[in-house]
PDB file of C-alpha atoms in Angstrom:
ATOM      1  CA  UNK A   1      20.054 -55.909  32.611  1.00 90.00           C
ATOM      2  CA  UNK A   2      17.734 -53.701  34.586  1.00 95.00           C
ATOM      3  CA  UNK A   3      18.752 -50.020  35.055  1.00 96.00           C
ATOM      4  CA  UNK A   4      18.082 -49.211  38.502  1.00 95.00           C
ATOM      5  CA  UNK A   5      18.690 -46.097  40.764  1.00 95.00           C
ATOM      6  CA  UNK A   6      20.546 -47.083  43.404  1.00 96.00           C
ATOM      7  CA  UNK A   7      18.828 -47.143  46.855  1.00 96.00           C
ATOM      8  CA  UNK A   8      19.455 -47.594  50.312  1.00 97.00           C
ATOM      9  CA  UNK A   9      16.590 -48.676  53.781  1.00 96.00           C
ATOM     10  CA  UNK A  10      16.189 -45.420  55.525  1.00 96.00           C
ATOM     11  CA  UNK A  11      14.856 -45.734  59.408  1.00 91.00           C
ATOM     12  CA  UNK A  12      16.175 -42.415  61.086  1.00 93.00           C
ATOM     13  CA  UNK A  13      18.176 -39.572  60.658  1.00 92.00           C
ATOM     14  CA  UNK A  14      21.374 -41.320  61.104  1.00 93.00           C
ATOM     15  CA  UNK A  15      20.016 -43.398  57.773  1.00 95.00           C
ATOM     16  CA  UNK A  16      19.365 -40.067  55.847  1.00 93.00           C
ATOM     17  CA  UNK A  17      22.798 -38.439  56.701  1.00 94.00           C
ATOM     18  CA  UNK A  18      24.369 -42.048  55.200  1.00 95.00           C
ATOM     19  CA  UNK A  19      21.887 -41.869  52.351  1.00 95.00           C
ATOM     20  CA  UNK A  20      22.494 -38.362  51.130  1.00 94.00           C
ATOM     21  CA  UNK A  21      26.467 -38.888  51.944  1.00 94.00           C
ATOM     22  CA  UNK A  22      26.187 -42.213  49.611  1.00 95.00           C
ATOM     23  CA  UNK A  23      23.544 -41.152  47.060  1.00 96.00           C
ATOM     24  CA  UNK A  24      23.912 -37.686  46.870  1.00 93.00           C
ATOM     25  CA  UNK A  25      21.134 -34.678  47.346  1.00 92.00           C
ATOM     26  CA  UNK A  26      18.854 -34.496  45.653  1.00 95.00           C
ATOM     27  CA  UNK A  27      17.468 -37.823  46.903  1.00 96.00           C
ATOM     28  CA  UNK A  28      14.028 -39.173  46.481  1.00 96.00           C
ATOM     29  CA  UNK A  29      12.323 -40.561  50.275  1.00 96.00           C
ATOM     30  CA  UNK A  30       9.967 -43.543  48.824  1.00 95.00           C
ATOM     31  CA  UNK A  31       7.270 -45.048  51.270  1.00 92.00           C
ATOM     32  CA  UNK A  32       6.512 -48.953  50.306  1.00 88.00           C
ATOM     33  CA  UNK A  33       2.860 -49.572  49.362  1.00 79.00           C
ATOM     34  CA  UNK A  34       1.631 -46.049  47.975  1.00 81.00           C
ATOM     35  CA  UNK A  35       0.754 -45.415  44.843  1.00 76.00           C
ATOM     36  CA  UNK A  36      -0.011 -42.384  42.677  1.00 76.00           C
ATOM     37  CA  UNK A  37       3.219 -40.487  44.015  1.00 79.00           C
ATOM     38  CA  UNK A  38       1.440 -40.257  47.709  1.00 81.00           C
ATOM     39  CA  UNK A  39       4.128 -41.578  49.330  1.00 88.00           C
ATOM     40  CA  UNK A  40       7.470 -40.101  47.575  1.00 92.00           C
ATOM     41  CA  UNK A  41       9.077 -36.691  48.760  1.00 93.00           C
ATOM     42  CA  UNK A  42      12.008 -34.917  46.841  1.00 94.00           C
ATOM     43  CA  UNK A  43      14.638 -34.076  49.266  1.00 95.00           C
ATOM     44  CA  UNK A  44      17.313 -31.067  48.169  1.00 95.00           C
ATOM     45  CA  UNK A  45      18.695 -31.178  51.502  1.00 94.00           C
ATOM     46  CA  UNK A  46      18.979 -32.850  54.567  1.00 94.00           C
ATOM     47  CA  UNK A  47      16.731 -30.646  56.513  1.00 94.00           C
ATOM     48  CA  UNK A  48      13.952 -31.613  54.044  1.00 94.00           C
ATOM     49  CA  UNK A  49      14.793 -35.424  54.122  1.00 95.00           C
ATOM     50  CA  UNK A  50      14.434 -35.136  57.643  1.00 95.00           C
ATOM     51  CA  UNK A  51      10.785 -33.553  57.429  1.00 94.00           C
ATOM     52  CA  UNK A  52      10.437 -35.756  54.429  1.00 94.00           C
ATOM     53  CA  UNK A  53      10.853 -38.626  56.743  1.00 94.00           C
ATOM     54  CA  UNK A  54       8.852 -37.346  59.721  1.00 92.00           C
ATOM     55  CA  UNK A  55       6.416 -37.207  57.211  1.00 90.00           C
ATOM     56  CA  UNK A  56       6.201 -40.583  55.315  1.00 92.00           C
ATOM     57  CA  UNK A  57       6.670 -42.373  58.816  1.00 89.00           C
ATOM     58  CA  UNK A  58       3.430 -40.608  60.547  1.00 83.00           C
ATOM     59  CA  UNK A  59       1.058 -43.255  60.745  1.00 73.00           C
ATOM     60  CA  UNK A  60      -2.417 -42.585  58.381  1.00 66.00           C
ATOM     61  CA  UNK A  61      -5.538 -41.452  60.465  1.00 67.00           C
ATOM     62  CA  UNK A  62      -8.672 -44.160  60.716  1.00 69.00           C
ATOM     63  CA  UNK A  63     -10.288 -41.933  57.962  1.00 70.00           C
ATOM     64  CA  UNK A  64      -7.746 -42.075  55.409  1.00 66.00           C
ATOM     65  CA  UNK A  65      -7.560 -45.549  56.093  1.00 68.00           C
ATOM     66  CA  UNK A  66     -11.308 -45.997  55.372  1.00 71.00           C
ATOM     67  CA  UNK A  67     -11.128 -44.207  52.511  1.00 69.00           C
ATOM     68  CA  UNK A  68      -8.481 -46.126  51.126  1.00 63.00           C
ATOM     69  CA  UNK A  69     -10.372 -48.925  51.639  1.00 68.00           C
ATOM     70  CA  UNK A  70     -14.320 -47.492  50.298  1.00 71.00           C
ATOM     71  CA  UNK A  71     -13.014 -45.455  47.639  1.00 65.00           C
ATOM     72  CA  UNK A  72      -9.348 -46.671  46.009  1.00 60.00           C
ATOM     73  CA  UNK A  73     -10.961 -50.507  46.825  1.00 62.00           C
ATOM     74  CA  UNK A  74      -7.819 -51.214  48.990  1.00 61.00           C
ATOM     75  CA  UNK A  75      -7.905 -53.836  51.293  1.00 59.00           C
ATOM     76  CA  UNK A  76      -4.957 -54.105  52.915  1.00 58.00           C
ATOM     77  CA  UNK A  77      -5.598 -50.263  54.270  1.00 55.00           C
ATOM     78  CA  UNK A  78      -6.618 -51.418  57.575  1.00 59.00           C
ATOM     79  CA  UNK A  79      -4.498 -53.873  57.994  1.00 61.00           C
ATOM     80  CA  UNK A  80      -1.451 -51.751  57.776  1.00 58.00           C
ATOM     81  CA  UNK A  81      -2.775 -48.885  59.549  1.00 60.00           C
ATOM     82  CA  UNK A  82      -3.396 -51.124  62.531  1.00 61.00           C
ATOM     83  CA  UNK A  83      -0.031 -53.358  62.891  1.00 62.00           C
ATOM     84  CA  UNK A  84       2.747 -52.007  65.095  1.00 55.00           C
ATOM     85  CA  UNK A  85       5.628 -52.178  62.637  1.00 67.00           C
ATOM     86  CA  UNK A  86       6.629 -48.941  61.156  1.00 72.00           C
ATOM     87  CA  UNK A  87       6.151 -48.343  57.577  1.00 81.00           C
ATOM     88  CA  UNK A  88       9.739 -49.363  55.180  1.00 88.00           C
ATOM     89  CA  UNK A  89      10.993 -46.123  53.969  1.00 94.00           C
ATOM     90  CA  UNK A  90      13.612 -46.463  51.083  1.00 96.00           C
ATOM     91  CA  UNK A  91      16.038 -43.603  49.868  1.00 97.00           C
ATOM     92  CA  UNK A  92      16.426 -43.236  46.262  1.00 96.00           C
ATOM     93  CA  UNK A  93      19.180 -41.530  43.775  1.00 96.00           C
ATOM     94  CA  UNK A  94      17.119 -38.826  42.278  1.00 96.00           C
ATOM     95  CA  UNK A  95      17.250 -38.992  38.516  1.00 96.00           C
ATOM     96  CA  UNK A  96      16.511 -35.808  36.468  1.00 94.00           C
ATOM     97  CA  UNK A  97      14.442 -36.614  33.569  1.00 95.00           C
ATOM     98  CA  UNK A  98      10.508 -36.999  32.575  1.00 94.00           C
ATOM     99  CA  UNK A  99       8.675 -39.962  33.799  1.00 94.00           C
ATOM    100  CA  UNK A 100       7.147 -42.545  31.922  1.00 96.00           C
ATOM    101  CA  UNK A 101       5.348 -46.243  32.278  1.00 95.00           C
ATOM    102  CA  UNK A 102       4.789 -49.446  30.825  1.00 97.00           C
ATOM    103  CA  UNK A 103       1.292 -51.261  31.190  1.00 97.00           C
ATOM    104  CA  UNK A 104       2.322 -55.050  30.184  1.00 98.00           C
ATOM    105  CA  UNK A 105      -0.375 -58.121  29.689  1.00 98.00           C
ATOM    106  CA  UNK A 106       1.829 -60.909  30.649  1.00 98.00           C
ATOM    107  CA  UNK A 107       1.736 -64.929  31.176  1.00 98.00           C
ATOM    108  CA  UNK A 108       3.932 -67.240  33.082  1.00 98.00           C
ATOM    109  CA  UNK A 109       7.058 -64.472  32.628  1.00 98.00           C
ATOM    110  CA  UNK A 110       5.986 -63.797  29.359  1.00 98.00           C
ATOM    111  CA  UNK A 111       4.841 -60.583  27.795  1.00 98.00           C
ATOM    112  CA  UNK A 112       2.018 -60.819  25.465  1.00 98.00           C
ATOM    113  CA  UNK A 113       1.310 -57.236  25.191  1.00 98.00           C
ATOM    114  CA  UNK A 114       2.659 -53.954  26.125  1.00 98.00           C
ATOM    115  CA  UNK A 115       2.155 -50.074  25.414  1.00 98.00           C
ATOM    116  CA  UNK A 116       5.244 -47.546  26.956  1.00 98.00           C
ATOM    117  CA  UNK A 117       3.910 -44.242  27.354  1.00 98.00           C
ATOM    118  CA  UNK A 118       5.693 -40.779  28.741  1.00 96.00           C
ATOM    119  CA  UNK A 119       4.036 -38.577  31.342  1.00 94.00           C
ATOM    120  CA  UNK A 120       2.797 -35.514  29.678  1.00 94.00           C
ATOM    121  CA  UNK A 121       1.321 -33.821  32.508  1.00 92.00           C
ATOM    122  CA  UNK A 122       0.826 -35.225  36.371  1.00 88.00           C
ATOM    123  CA  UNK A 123      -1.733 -33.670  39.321  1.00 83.00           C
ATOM    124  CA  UNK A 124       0.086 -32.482  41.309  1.00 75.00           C
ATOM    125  CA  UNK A 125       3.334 -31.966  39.830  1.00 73.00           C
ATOM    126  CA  UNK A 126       6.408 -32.913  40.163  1.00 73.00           C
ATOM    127  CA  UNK A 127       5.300 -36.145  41.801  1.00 80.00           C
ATOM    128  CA  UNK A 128       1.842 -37.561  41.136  1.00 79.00           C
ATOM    129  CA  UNK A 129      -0.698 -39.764  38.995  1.00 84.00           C
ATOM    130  CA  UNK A 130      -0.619 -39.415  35.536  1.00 87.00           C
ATOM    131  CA  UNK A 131      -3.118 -37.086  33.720  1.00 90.00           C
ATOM    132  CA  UNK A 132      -2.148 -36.667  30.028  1.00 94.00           C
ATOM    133  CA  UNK A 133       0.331 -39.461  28.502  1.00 95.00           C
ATOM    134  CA  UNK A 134       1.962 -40.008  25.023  1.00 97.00           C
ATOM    135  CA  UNK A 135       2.111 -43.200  23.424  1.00 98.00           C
ATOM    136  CA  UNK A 136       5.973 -43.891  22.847  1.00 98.00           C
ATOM    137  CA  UNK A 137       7.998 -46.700  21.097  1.00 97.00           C
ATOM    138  CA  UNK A 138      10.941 -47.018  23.562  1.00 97.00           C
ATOM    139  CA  UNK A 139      12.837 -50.608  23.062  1.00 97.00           C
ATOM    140  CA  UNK A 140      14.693 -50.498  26.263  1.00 97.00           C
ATOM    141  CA  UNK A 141      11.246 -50.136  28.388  1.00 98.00           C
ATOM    142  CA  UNK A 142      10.215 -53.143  26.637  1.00 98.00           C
ATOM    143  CA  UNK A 143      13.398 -54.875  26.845  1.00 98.00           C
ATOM    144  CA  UNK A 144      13.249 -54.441  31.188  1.00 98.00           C
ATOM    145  CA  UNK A 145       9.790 -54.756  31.137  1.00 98.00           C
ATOM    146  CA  UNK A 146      10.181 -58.561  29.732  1.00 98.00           C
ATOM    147  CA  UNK A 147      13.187 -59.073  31.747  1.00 98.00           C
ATOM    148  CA  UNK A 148      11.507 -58.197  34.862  1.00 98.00           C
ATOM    149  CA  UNK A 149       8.303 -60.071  33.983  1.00 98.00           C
ATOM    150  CA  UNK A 150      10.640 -63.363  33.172  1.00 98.00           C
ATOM    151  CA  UNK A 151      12.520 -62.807  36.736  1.00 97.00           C
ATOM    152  CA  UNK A 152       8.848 -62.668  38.400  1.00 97.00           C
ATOM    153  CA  UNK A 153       7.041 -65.003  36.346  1.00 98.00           C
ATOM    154  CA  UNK A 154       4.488 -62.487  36.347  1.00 98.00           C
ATOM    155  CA  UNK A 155       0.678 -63.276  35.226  1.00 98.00           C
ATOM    156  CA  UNK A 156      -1.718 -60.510  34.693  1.00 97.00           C
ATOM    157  CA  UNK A 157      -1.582 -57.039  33.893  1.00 97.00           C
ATOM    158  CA  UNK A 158       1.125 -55.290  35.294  1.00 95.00           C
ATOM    159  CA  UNK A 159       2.359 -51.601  35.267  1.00 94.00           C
ATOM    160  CA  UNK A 160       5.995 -50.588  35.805  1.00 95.00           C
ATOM    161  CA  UNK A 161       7.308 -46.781  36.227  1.00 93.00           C
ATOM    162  CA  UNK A 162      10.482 -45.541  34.480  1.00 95.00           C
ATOM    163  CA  UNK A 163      12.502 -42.338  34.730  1.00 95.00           C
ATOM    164  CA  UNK A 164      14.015 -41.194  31.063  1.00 97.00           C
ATOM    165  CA  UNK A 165      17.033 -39.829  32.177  1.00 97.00           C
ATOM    166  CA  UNK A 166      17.130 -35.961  30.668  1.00 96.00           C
ATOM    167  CA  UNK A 167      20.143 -35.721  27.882  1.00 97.00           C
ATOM    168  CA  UNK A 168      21.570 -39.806  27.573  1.00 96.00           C
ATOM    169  CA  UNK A 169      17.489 -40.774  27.355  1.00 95.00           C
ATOM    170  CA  UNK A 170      18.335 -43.713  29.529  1.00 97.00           C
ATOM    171  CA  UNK A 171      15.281 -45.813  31.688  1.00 97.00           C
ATOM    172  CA  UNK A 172      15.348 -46.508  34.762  1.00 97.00           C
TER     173      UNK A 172
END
């Protein structure tokens, strides 16, 4: 079994109102196809998951979209910054805790490899790329890391994010 907030499509404000009513503030606004904590916003409230969402559904200027595709080597940045649809926003259950990741080597749903680590200190904080890590040895991150590799038949080198839940320790 995979331990997974639950999570709900959020579109408009009639979406957030359902979202914080089902999944209770603080929720966690999560824009598909960012990386690096760019396109997450912690909402306390529903006046902030409303800017939260005006936010994460503005559509990217032409220079962030080049840049994304020079710098970060990107190459579905144009793409998506030039298609009609709007981007899928997802509302999250917020889980208190310290993050941490999994970088797994894997073949045909098989892990060959993997190293867990927890998230010492992130840039910028609370929600951003990793910038100081701590090898751990944390069974159930491997366990759902070869679960979810089996269910995907993932190949390659993959990298999964996990919340430790503060006080039970649990992943999600």
């Amino acid at each position: 079994r995979v331990r997974m907030p639950n999570r709900m499509p959020v579109g408009n404000c009639g979406d957030l109102e359902a979202a914080i009513e089902e999944l209770s503030a603080p929720i966690v606004l999560k824009r598909d196809r960012t990386w690096g904590g760019q396109g997450v916003v912690v909402c306390r409230s529903l006046e902030e998951a409303e800017r939260g969402l005006t936010h994460l559904q503005r559509k990217r200027s032409i220079r962030s979209a080049l840049g994304r595709l020079f710098w970060q080597r990107e190459s579905s940045a144009l793409a998506e910054d030039f298609t009609q649809s709007a981007p899928v926003l997802q509302a999250e259950q917020y889980i208190e805790g310290e993050p941490a990741n999994c970088v797994a080597a894997c073949w045909k749903g098989e892990v060959i490899a993997a190293l867990s680590v927890s998230v010492i200190e992130m840039n910028p904080r609370p929600i951003g790329p990793s910038t100081l890590v701590q090898i751990i040895d944390n069974p159930e991150i491997m366990r759902m890391t070869a679960e979810i590799a089996r269910q995907f038949g993932l190949s390659g080198v993959c990298g999964l994010d996990f919340m430790l839940e503060r006080g039970t320790g649990a992943a999600y």
